[in-house]
Amino acid sequence: NNGKGIYELKCAACHKLTDQRVVGPGWKGITEKRKPEWIMNMTLNVDVMLEEDPTARELLKECLVRMPNQNLSEQEARDVLEFMYANDAGDL
């Protein structure tokens, strides 16, 4: 799975694998809180989500920093999602 490499390259500066918030929310428990479609949409269509999705807009109010579009392919977004599931399962 390439998810770990993508995480380290594009996500780790703002997101920890614990529930600690740094710039963005920590990822621990994310797969229990959010549907996979929501997570995929946040990684692939973040600008639309920050404009239109109520949950994303609330997170933006809390964090105050817009998540940049990381230009992931759909496969890369799936790899990151799998990595999130592995993190929540304690498999890392």
Short mmCIF file of N, CA, C and O in Angstrom, two decimals:
data_model
loop_
_atom_site.label_atom_id
_atom_site.label_comp_id
_atom_site.label_asym_id
_atom_site.label_seq_id
_atom_site.Cartn_x
_atom_site.Cartn_y
_atom_site.Cartn_z
N ASN A 1 0.85 -1.19 0.00
CA ASN A 1 0.00 0.00 0.00
C ASN A 1 0.89 1.25 0.00
O ASN A 1 1.79 1.38 0.81
N ASN A 2 0.61 2.17 -0.89
CA ASN A 2 1.37 3.42 -0.99
C ASN A 2 0.86 4.48 -0.02
O ASN A 2 1.40 5.58 0.02
N GLY A 3 -0.20 4.16 0.71
CA GLY A 3 -0.84 5.16 1.56
C GLY A 3 0.10 5.81 2.55
O GLY A 3 0.05 7.01 2.77
N LYS A 4 1.00 5.01 3.14
CA LYS A 4 1.92 5.54 4.15
C LYS A 4 2.86 6.57 3.52
O LYS A 4 3.09 7.64 4.08
N GLY A 5 3.38 6.27 2.34
CA GLY A 5 4.27 7.20 1.65
C GLY A 5 3.57 8.49 1.28
O GLY A 5 4.14 9.59 1.43
N ILE A 6 2.33 8.38 0.81
CA ILE A 6 1.55 9.57 0.45
C ILE A 6 1.27 10.39 1.72
O ILE A 6 1.41 11.61 1.73
N TYR A 7 0.90 9.68 2.79
CA TYR A 7 0.66 10.36 4.07
C TYR A 7 1.90 11.16 4.49
O TYR A 7 1.81 12.33 4.82
N GLU A 8 3.07 10.48 4.46
CA GLU A 8 4.30 11.14 4.91
C GLU A 8 4.65 12.34 4.04
O GLU A 8 5.11 13.36 4.53
N LEU A 9 4.42 12.21 2.74
CA LEU A 9 4.78 13.26 1.80
C LEU A 9 3.79 14.44 1.82
O LEU A 9 4.19 15.60 1.81
N LYS A 10 2.49 14.12 1.85
CA LYS A 10 1.49 15.17 1.61
C LYS A 10 0.60 15.50 2.78
O LYS A 10 -0.07 16.53 2.76
N CYS A 11 0.54 14.64 3.79
CA CYS A 11 -0.47 14.81 4.85
C CYS A 11 0.12 15.07 6.24
O CYS A 11 -0.48 15.77 7.05
N ALA A 12 1.31 14.47 6.50
CA ALA A 12 1.85 14.44 7.87
C ALA A 12 2.17 15.81 8.44
O ALA A 12 2.17 15.98 9.66
N ALA A 13 2.42 16.80 7.60
CA ALA A 13 2.74 18.13 8.12
C ALA A 13 1.56 18.72 8.89
O ALA A 13 1.75 19.50 9.82
N CYS A 14 0.34 18.34 8.52
CA CYS A 14 -0.86 18.92 9.15
C CYS A 14 -1.70 17.92 9.93
O CYS A 14 -2.54 18.33 10.74
N HIS A 15 -1.55 16.63 9.65
CA HIS A 15 -2.39 15.61 10.30
C HIS A 15 -1.52 14.56 10.99
O HIS A 15 -0.68 13.93 10.34
N LYS A 16 -1.74 14.36 12.29
CA LYS A 16 -1.08 13.29 13.03
C LYS A 16 -1.94 12.02 12.96
O LYS A 16 -3.13 12.08 12.67
N LEU A 17 -1.33 10.89 13.26
CA LEU A 17 -2.05 9.61 13.25
C LEU A 17 -2.75 9.35 14.59
O LEU A 17 -3.52 8.41 14.72
N THR A 18 -2.50 10.22 15.56
CA THR A 18 -3.21 10.16 16.84
C THR A 18 -4.45 11.04 16.70
O THR A 18 -4.76 11.53 15.61
N ASP A 19 -5.15 11.29 17.83
CA ASP A 19 -6.30 12.20 17.75
C ASP A 19 -5.89 13.65 18.03
O ASP A 19 -6.72 14.53 18.14
N GLN A 20 -4.58 13.90 18.11
CA GLN A 20 -4.08 15.25 18.37
C GLN A 20 -4.25 16.13 17.13
O GLN A 20 -3.88 15.74 16.03
N ARG A 21 -4.82 17.32 17.33
CA ARG A 21 -4.92 18.27 16.22
C ARG A 21 -3.63 19.07 16.15
O ARG A 21 -3.12 19.53 17.15
N VAL A 22 -3.11 19.22 14.96
CA VAL A 22 -1.95 20.08 14.75
C VAL A 22 -2.49 21.26 13.94
O VAL A 22 -3.13 22.14 14.48
N VAL A 23 -2.32 21.25 12.64
CA VAL A 23 -2.97 22.26 11.80
C VAL A 23 -4.38 21.75 11.48
O VAL A 23 -5.37 22.44 11.64
N GLY A 24 -4.43 20.49 11.05
CA GLY A 24 -5.72 19.83 10.79
C GLY A 24 -5.99 18.79 11.86
O GLY A 24 -5.14 18.52 12.71
N PRO A 25 -7.18 18.19 11.82
CA PRO A 25 -7.55 17.19 12.83
C PRO A 25 -6.67 15.95 12.75
O PRO A 25 -6.23 15.56 11.67
N GLY A 26 -6.44 15.32 13.92
CA GLY A 26 -5.76 14.03 13.94
C GLY A 26 -6.62 12.97 13.27
O GLY A 26 -7.85 13.11 13.19
N TRP A 27 -5.98 11.92 12.78
CA TRP A 27 -6.71 10.90 11.99
C TRP A 27 -7.25 9.75 12.80
O TRP A 27 -8.03 8.96 12.30
N LYS A 28 -6.82 9.60 14.07
CA LYS A 28 -7.27 8.43 14.83
C LYS A 28 -8.79 8.46 14.95
O LYS A 28 -9.38 9.47 15.32
N GLY A 29 -9.43 7.36 14.60
CA GLY A 29 -10.89 7.25 14.69
C GLY A 29 -11.65 7.84 13.52
O GLY A 29 -12.88 7.78 13.49
N ILE A 30 -10.94 8.38 12.54
CA ILE A 30 -11.62 9.05 11.41
C ILE A 30 -12.55 8.10 10.66
O ILE A 30 -13.64 8.48 10.25
N THR A 31 -12.13 6.83 10.51
CA THR A 31 -12.96 5.89 9.73
C THR A 31 -14.20 5.47 10.50
O THR A 31 -15.12 4.92 9.92
N GLU A 32 -14.22 5.74 11.82
CA GLU A 32 -15.43 5.48 12.60
C GLU A 32 -16.36 6.68 12.58
O GLU A 32 -17.57 6.54 12.72
N LYS A 33 -15.79 7.88 12.41
CA LYS A 33 -16.58 9.11 12.44
C LYS A 33 -17.13 9.51 11.08
O LYS A 33 -18.17 10.16 11.00
N ARG A 34 -16.41 9.17 10.02
CA ARG A 34 -16.78 9.64 8.68
C ARG A 34 -16.92 8.48 7.71
O ARG A 34 -16.17 7.51 7.77
N LYS A 35 -17.87 8.62 6.79
CA LYS A 35 -18.05 7.61 5.75
C LYS A 35 -16.87 7.66 4.78
O LYS A 35 -16.29 8.72 4.55
N PRO A 36 -16.55 6.51 4.17
CA PRO A 36 -15.43 6.50 3.21
C PRO A 36 -15.64 7.49 2.06
O PRO A 36 -14.68 8.12 1.60
N GLU A 37 -16.88 7.67 1.62
CA GLU A 37 -17.16 8.61 0.51
C GLU A 37 -16.79 10.03 0.93
O GLU A 37 -16.29 10.81 0.12
N TRP A 38 -17.08 10.37 2.19
CA TRP A 38 -16.77 11.71 2.70
C TRP A 38 -15.26 11.93 2.71
O TRP A 38 -14.76 12.96 2.27
N ILE A 39 -14.52 10.91 3.20
CA ILE A 39 -13.06 11.01 3.26
C ILE A 39 -12.49 11.15 1.85
O ILE A 39 -11.64 12.00 1.59
N MET A 40 -12.98 10.34 0.92
CA MET A 40 -12.51 10.42 -0.47
C MET A 40 -12.81 11.80 -1.05
O MET A 40 -11.96 12.39 -1.73
N ASN A 41 -14.00 12.31 -0.79
CA ASN A 41 -14.35 13.64 -1.30
C ASN A 41 -13.45 14.72 -0.72
O ASN A 41 -13.06 15.65 -1.43
N MET A 42 -13.11 14.60 0.57
CA MET A 42 -12.22 15.59 1.18
C MET A 42 -10.83 15.54 0.55
O MET A 42 -10.20 16.57 0.39
N THR A 43 -10.36 14.34 0.19
CA THR A 43 -9.02 14.26 -0.38
C THR A 43 -9.01 14.64 -1.86
O THR A 43 -8.03 15.19 -2.34
N LEU A 44 -10.11 14.39 -2.56
CA LEU A 44 -10.12 14.64 -4.02
C LEU A 44 -10.76 15.97 -4.40
O LEU A 44 -10.38 16.56 -5.40
N ASN A 45 -11.74 16.42 -3.63
CA ASN A 45 -12.52 17.62 -4.00
C ASN A 45 -12.62 18.59 -2.82
O ASN A 45 -13.69 19.07 -2.49
N VAL A 46 -11.47 18.86 -2.19
CA VAL A 46 -11.50 19.63 -0.94
C VAL A 46 -12.12 21.01 -1.10
O VAL A 46 -12.85 21.47 -0.23
N ASP A 47 -11.87 21.68 -2.20
CA ASP A 47 -12.41 23.04 -2.37
C ASP A 47 -13.93 23.04 -2.41
O ASP A 47 -14.58 23.87 -1.77
N VAL A 48 -14.51 22.08 -3.13
CA VAL A 48 -15.97 21.95 -3.19
C VAL A 48 -16.52 21.60 -1.81
O VAL A 48 -17.51 22.17 -1.36
N MET A 49 -15.84 20.68 -1.11
CA MET A 49 -16.30 20.27 0.22
C MET A 49 -16.28 21.45 1.19
O MET A 49 -17.21 21.64 1.97
N LEU A 50 -15.25 22.26 1.14
CA LEU A 50 -15.15 23.41 2.06
C LEU A 50 -16.20 24.48 1.74
O LEU A 50 -16.58 25.25 2.61
N GLU A 51 -16.68 24.49 0.51
CA GLU A 51 -17.75 25.43 0.15
C GLU A 51 -19.13 24.88 0.50
O GLU A 51 -20.00 25.62 0.93
N GLU A 52 -19.34 23.56 0.30
CA GLU A 52 -20.70 23.02 0.28
C GLU A 52 -21.04 22.04 1.41
O GLU A 52 -22.21 21.86 1.71
N ASP A 53 -20.04 21.37 1.98
CA ASP A 53 -20.35 20.33 2.96
C ASP A 53 -20.37 20.92 4.38
O ASP A 53 -19.38 21.50 4.82
N PRO A 54 -21.49 20.77 5.10
CA PRO A 54 -21.60 21.37 6.43
C PRO A 54 -20.53 20.88 7.41
O PRO A 54 -20.00 21.68 8.19
N THR A 55 -20.20 19.60 7.37
CA THR A 55 -19.19 19.06 8.27
C THR A 55 -17.82 19.65 7.97
O THR A 55 -17.08 20.05 8.87
N ALA A 56 -17.48 19.72 6.69
CA ALA A 56 -16.19 20.30 6.29
C ALA A 56 -16.11 21.77 6.68
O ALA A 56 -15.07 22.24 7.15
N ARG A 57 -17.23 22.47 6.54
CA ARG A 57 -17.26 23.89 6.90
C ARG A 57 -17.06 24.09 8.41
O ARG A 57 -16.37 25.02 8.84
N GLU A 58 -17.65 23.20 9.22
CA GLU A 58 -17.46 23.26 10.68
C GLU A 58 -15.99 23.03 11.03
O GLU A 58 -15.44 23.71 11.89
N LEU A 59 -15.36 22.03 10.38
CA LEU A 59 -13.96 21.75 10.63
C LEU A 59 -13.09 22.96 10.27
O LEU A 59 -12.14 23.28 10.97
N LEU A 60 -13.43 23.62 9.19
CA LEU A 60 -12.68 24.80 8.78
C LEU A 60 -12.79 25.90 9.84
O LEU A 60 -11.81 26.56 10.16
N LYS A 61 -13.98 26.06 10.43
CA LYS A 61 -14.16 27.06 11.50
C LYS A 61 -13.28 26.71 12.70
O LYS A 61 -12.73 27.60 13.35
N GLU A 62 -13.19 25.43 13.02
CA GLU A 62 -12.37 24.99 14.16
C GLU A 62 -10.88 25.16 13.87
O GLU A 62 -10.12 25.62 14.72
N CYS A 63 -10.46 24.75 12.68
CA CYS A 63 -9.03 24.68 12.37
C CYS A 63 -8.48 26.00 11.79
O CYS A 63 -7.29 26.26 11.88
N LEU A 64 -9.36 26.76 11.15
CA LEU A 64 -9.03 28.07 10.59
C LEU A 64 -8.09 28.05 9.39
O LEU A 64 -7.74 29.09 8.86
N VAL A 65 -7.67 26.88 8.97
CA VAL A 65 -6.77 26.78 7.82
C VAL A 65 -7.42 25.90 6.77
O VAL A 65 -7.83 24.77 7.05
N ARG A 66 -7.54 26.43 5.55
CA ARG A 66 -8.11 25.63 4.45
C ARG A 66 -7.13 24.52 4.07
O ARG A 66 -5.95 24.77 3.88
N MET A 67 -7.65 23.31 3.97
CA MET A 67 -6.81 22.22 3.49
C MET A 67 -6.51 22.48 2.02
O MET A 67 -7.41 22.74 1.23
N PRO A 68 -5.23 22.44 1.64
CA PRO A 68 -4.91 22.63 0.22
C PRO A 68 -5.27 21.39 -0.59
O PRO A 68 -5.27 20.26 -0.06
N ASN A 69 -5.56 21.59 -1.85
CA ASN A 69 -5.79 20.46 -2.75
C ASN A 69 -4.43 19.80 -3.01
O ASN A 69 -3.51 20.45 -3.52
N GLN A 70 -4.31 18.53 -2.68
CA GLN A 70 -3.04 17.82 -2.83
C GLN A 70 -2.91 17.15 -4.19
O GLN A 70 -1.94 16.46 -4.46
N ASN A 71 -3.90 17.34 -5.05
CA ASN A 71 -3.87 16.79 -6.41
C ASN A 71 -3.59 15.28 -6.43
O ASN A 71 -2.78 14.80 -7.20
N LEU A 72 -4.29 14.57 -5.54
CA LEU A 72 -4.16 13.11 -5.54
C LEU A 72 -5.00 12.51 -6.65
O LEU A 72 -6.06 13.03 -7.00
N SER A 73 -4.51 11.40 -7.19
CA SER A 73 -5.33 10.62 -8.12
C SER A 73 -6.35 9.86 -7.29
O SER A 73 -6.22 9.73 -6.06
N GLU A 74 -7.36 9.30 -7.95
CA GLU A 74 -8.35 8.51 -7.22
C GLU A 74 -7.68 7.31 -6.54
O GLU A 74 -8.00 6.97 -5.41
N GLN A 75 -6.72 6.69 -7.21
CA GLN A 75 -6.02 5.54 -6.62
C GLN A 75 -5.22 5.97 -5.39
O GLN A 75 -5.22 5.28 -4.37
N GLU A 76 -4.56 7.11 -5.46
CA GLU A 76 -3.81 7.61 -4.30
C GLU A 76 -4.75 7.89 -3.13
O GLU A 76 -4.44 7.57 -1.98
N ALA A 77 -5.92 8.47 -3.43
CA ALA A 77 -6.90 8.74 -2.38
C ALA A 77 -7.37 7.43 -1.75
O ALA A 77 -7.54 7.34 -0.53
N ARG A 78 -7.57 6.40 -2.56
CA ARG A 78 -7.95 5.08 -2.03
C ARG A 78 -6.85 4.51 -1.14
O ARG A 78 -7.11 3.92 -0.09
N ASP A 79 -5.60 4.68 -1.57
CA ASP A 79 -4.46 4.20 -0.78
C ASP A 79 -4.42 4.90 0.58
O ASP A 79 -4.17 4.26 1.61
N VAL A 80 -4.66 6.20 0.59
CA VAL A 80 -4.66 6.95 1.85
C VAL A 80 -5.82 6.47 2.73
O VAL A 80 -5.65 6.29 3.94
N LEU A 81 -6.98 6.24 2.13
CA LEU A 81 -8.13 5.74 2.88
C LEU A 81 -7.81 4.38 3.52
O LEU A 81 -8.09 4.15 4.69
N GLU A 82 -7.18 3.49 2.75
CA GLU A 82 -6.78 2.18 3.30
C GLU A 82 -5.81 2.36 4.45
O GLU A 82 -5.87 1.65 5.46
N PHE A 83 -4.90 3.31 4.31
CA PHE A 83 -3.94 3.61 5.35
C PHE A 83 -4.66 4.11 6.62
O PHE A 83 -4.31 3.73 7.74
N MET A 84 -5.70 4.92 6.45
CA MET A 84 -6.50 5.38 7.59
C MET A 84 -7.17 4.22 8.30
O MET A 84 -7.20 4.16 9.53
N TYR A 85 -7.72 3.29 7.50
CA TYR A 85 -8.36 2.10 8.11
C TYR A 85 -7.33 1.27 8.87
O TYR A 85 -7.60 0.79 9.98
N ALA A 86 -6.14 1.10 8.31
CA ALA A 86 -5.08 0.34 8.99
C ALA A 86 -4.68 1.05 10.29
O ALA A 86 -4.47 0.40 11.33
N ASN A 87 -4.59 2.37 10.25
CA ASN A 87 -4.25 3.15 11.43
C ASN A 87 -5.31 2.95 12.52
O ASN A 87 -4.98 2.71 13.68
N ASP A 88 -6.60 3.01 12.13
CA ASP A 88 -7.66 2.85 13.11
C ASP A 88 -7.75 1.42 13.65
O ASP A 88 -8.19 1.20 14.78
N ALA A 89 -7.31 0.46 12.86
CA ALA A 89 -7.33 -0.95 13.30
C ALA A 89 -6.11 -1.29 14.15
O ALA A 89 -6.01 -2.38 14.71
N GLY A 90 -5.17 -0.35 14.25
CA GLY A 90 -3.93 -0.60 15.00
C GLY A 90 -2.96 -1.50 14.26
O GLY A 90 -2.12 -2.16 14.86
N ASP A 91 -3.08 -1.52 12.93
CA ASP A 91 -2.26 -2.41 12.10
C ASP A 91 -1.00 -1.77 11.57
O ASP A 91 -0.35 -2.33 10.69
N LEU A 92 -0.64 -0.60 12.02
CA LEU A 92 0.55 0.06 11.47
C LEU A 92 1.80 -0.27 12.28
O LEU A 92 1.73 -0.51 13.45
#
